[in-house]
CSV table of C-alpha atoms in Angstrom, one decimal:
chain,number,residue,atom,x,y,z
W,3,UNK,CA,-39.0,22.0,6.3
W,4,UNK,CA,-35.7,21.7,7.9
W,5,UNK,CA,-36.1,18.1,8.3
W,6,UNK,CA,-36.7,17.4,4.5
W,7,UNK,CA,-34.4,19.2,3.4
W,8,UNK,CA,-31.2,19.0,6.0
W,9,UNK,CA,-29.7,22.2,5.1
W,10,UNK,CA,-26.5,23.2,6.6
W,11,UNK,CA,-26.7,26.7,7.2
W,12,UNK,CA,-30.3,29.0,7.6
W,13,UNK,CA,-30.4,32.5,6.9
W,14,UNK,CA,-33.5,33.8,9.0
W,15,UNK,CA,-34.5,37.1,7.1
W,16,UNK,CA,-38.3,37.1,7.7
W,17,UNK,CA,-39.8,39.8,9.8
W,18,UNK,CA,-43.2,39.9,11.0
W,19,UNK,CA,-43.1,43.9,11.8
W,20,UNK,CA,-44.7,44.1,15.4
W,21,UNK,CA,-46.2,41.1,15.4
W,22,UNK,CA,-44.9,39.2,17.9
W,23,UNK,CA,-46.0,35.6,17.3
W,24,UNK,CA,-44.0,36.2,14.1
W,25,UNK,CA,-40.6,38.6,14.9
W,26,UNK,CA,-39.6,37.3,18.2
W,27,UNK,CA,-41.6,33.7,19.1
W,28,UNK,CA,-41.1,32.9,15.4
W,29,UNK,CA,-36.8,33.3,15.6
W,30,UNK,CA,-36.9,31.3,18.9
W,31,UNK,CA,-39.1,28.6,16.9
W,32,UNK,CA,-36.7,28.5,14.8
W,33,UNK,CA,-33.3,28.8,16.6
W,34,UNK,CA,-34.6,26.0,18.5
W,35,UNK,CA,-35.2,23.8,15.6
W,36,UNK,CA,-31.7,24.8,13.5
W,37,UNK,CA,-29.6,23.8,17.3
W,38,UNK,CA,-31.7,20.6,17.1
W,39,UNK,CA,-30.8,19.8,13.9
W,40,UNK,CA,-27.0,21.0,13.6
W,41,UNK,CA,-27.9,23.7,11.1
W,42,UNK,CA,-25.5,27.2,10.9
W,43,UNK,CA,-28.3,29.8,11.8
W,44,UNK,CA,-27.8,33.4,10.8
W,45,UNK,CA,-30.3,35.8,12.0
W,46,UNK,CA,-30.9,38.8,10.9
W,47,UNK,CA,-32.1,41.7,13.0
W,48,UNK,CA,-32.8,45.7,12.8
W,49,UNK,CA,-31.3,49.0,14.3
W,50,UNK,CA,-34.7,49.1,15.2
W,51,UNK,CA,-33.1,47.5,18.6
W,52,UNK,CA,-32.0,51.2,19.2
W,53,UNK,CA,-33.6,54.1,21.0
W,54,UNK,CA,-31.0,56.3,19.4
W,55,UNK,CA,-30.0,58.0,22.4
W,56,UNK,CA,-26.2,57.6,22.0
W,57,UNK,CA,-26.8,57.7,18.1
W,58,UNK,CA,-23.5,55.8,17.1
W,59,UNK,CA,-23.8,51.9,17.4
W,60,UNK,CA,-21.0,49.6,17.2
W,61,UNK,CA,-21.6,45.9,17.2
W,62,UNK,CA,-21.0,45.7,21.3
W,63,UNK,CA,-24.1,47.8,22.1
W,64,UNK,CA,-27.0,46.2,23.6
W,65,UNK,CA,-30.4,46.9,22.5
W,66,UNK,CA,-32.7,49.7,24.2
W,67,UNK,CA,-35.4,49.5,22.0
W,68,UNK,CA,-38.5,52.2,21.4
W,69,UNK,CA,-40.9,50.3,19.5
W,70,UNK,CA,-43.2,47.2,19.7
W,71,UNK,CA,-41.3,45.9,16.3
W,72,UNK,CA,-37.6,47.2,17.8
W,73,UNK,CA,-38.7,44.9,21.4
W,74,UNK,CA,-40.1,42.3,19.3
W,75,UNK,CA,-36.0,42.2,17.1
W,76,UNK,CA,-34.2,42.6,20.5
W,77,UNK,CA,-36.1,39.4,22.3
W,78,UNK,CA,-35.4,37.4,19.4
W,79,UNK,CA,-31.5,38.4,19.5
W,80,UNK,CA,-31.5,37.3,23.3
W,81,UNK,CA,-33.1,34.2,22.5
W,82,UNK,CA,-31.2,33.4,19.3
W,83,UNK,CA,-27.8,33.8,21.2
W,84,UNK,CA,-28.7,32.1,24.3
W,85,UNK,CA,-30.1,28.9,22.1
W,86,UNK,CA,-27.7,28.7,19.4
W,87,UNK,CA,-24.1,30.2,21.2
W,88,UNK,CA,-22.6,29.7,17.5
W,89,UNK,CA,-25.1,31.8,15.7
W,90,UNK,CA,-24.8,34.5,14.1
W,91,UNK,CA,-26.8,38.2,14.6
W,92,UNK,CA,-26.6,40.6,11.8
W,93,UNK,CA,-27.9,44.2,11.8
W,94,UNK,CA,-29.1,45.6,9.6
W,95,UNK,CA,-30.0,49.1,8.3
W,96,UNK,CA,-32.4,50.6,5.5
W,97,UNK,CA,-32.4,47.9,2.7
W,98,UNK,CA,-32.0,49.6,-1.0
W,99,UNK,CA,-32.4,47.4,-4.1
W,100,UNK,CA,-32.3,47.9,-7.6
W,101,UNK,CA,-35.4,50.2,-7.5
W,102,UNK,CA,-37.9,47.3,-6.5
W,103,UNK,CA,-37.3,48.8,-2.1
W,104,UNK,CA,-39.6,50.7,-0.5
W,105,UNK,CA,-37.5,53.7,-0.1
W,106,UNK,CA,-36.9,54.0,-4.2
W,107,UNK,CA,-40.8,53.3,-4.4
W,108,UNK,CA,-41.0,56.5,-1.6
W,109,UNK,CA,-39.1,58.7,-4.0
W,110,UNK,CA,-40.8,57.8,-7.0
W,111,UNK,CA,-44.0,58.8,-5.6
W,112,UNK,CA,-43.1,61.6,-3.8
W,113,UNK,CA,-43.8,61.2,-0.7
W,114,UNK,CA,-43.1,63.6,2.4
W,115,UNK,CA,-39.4,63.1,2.9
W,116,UNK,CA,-37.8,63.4,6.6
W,117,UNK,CA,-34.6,65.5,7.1
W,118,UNK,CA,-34.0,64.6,10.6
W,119,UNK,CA,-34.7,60.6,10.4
W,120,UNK,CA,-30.7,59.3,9.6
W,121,UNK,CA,-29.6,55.0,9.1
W,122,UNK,CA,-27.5,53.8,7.4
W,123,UNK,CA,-28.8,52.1,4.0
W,124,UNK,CA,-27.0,49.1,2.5
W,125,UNK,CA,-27.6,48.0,-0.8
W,126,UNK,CA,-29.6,44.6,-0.9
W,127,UNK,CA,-26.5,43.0,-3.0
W,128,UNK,CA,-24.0,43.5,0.0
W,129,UNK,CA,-26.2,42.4,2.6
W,130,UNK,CA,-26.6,39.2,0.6
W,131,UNK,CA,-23.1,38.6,0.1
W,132,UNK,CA,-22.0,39.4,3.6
W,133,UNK,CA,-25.3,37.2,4.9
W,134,UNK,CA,-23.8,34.4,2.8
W,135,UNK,CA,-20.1,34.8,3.7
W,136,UNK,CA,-21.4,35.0,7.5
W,137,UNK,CA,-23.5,31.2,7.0
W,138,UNK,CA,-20.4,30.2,5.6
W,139,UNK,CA,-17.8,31.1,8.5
W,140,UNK,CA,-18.0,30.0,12.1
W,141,UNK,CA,-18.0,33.9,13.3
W,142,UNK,CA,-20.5,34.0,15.8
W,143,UNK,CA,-21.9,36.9,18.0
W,144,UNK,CA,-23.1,40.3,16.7
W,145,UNK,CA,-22.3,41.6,13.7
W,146,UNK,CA,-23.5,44.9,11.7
W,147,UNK,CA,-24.0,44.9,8.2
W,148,UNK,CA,-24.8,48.4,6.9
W,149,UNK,CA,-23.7,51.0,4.4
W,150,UNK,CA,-20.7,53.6,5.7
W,151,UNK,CA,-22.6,56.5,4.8
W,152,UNK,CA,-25.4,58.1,7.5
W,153,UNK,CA,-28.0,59.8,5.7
W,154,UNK,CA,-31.3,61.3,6.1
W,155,UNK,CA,-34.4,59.7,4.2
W,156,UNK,CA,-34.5,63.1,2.3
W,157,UNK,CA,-31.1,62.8,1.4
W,158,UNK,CA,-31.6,59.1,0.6
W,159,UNK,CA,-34.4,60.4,-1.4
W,160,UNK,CA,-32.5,62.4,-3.2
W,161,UNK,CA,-29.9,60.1,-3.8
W,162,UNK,CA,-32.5,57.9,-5.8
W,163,UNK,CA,-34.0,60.6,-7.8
W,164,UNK,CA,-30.5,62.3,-9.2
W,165,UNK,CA,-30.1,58.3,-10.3
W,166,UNK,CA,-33.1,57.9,-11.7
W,167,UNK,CA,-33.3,61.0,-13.5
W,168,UNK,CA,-36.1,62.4,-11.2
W,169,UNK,CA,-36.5,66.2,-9.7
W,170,UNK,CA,-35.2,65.9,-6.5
W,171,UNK,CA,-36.9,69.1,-5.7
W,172,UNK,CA,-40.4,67.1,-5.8
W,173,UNK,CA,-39.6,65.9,-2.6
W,174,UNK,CA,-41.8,67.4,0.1
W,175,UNK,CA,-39.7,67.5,3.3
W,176,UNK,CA,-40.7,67.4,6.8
W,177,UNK,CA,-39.2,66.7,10.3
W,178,UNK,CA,-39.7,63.7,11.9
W,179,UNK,CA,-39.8,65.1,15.3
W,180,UNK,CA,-42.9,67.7,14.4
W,181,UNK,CA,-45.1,64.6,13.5
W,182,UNK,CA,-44.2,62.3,16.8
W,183,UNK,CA,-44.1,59.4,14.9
W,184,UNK,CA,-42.7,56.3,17.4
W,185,UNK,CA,-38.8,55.3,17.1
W,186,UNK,CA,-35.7,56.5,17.0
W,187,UNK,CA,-34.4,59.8,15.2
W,188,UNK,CA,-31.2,59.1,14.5
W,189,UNK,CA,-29.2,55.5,14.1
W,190,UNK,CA,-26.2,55.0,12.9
W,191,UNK,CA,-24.8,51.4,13.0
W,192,UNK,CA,-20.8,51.3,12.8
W,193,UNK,CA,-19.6,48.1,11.3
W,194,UNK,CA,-15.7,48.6,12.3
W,195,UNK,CA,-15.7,45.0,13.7
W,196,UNK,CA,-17.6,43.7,11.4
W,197,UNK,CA,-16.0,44.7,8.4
W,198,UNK,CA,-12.3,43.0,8.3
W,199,UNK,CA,-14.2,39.7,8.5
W,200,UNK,CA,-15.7,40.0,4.8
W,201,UNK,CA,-14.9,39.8,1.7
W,202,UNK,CA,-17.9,41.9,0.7
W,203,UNK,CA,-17.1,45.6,1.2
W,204,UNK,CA,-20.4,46.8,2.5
W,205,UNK,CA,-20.9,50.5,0.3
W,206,UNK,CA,-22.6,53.9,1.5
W,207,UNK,CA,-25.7,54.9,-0.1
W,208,UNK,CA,-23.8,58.0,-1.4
W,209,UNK,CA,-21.5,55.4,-3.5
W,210,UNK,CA,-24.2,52.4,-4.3
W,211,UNK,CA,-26.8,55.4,-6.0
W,212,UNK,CA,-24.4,57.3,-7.3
């Protein structure tokens, strides 16, 4: 594909959850063959990367992931920014669109809402925008590209239904910790560096579903 259709940048969003043929062999198939060809490459990866241990994570931290999928997004940042020096790595937190995400789906049904299970959401728009202005630049390194407000999924729940006119108080809550699901409680990606170098101001879910 790259070869018919020479593009200058790639924007590598897919994700293959755990699978690892697809999340980590996949990126270094595919940082290999944007370096060959002289093509931008912007990947994108996941707080996943994070245990949560030191809970704050600004774009210097290395990944100490928890998970199969978080292992799966680290190995393919190692191998992105070891192939392609000039690429960039973006971060990225709970994705909320225009009511077609999962977590608006979540709210709409809902479903058991966690009060102790805190990202940072950015609205699908931003991320976009920044995504492009980053395969447009020559910034290169790690980058974080989520929302500036940290907020549970209840609260994030919440959010969704005051905006859509739901009864917040349909949402069963629970605590993440009680049902020992795998991954991290609590991530919260700072995007301080990150930041000054867009035009795209990257919004908090508490501004975006207002």
């Amino acid at each position: 594909m790259l070869t018919a259709t020479a593009p200058d940048a790639v924007i590598n969003a897919t994700s293959g959850m755990a699978d690892w043929s697809v999340t980590a062999d996949g990126a270094i198939r595919l940082a290999l063959a944007a370096t060959r060809r002289g093509c931008r490459l912007v990947h994108v990866s996941s707080d996943a990367v994070f245990s949560g241990a030191r809970i704050h994570y600004d774009e210097r931290c290395l990944p100490d992931p928890v998970t199969p999928y978080g292992a799966a997004k680290a190995a393919a940042e190692t191998a992105v920014r070891h192939l392609s020096p000039a690429a960039a790595v973006a971060r990225t937190s709970l994705i909320v669109g225009n009511g077609d995400s999962v977590h608006e789906r979540r709210a709409h049904a809902a479903d058991v809402h966690f009060t102790d299970d805190i990202r940072c959401p950015v609205h699908v728009g931003d991320l976009a925008s920044a995504l492009l202005e980053l395969a447009a630049s020559d910034h290169a390194g790690v980058f974080h590209l989520a929302g500036t407000d940290a907020v549970s999924r209840h609260e994030l729940g919440t959010l969704v239904a005051h905006r859509d006119d739901l009864d917040p108080t349909r949402l069963p809550t629970a605590h993440r910790a009680d049902a020992r699901i795998p991954g991290a409680l609590d991530v919260r990606l700072d995007a301080g560096a990150t930041q000054p170098l867009l035009r795209t101001r990257l919004r908090g879910a508490r501004e975006f579903l207002r």
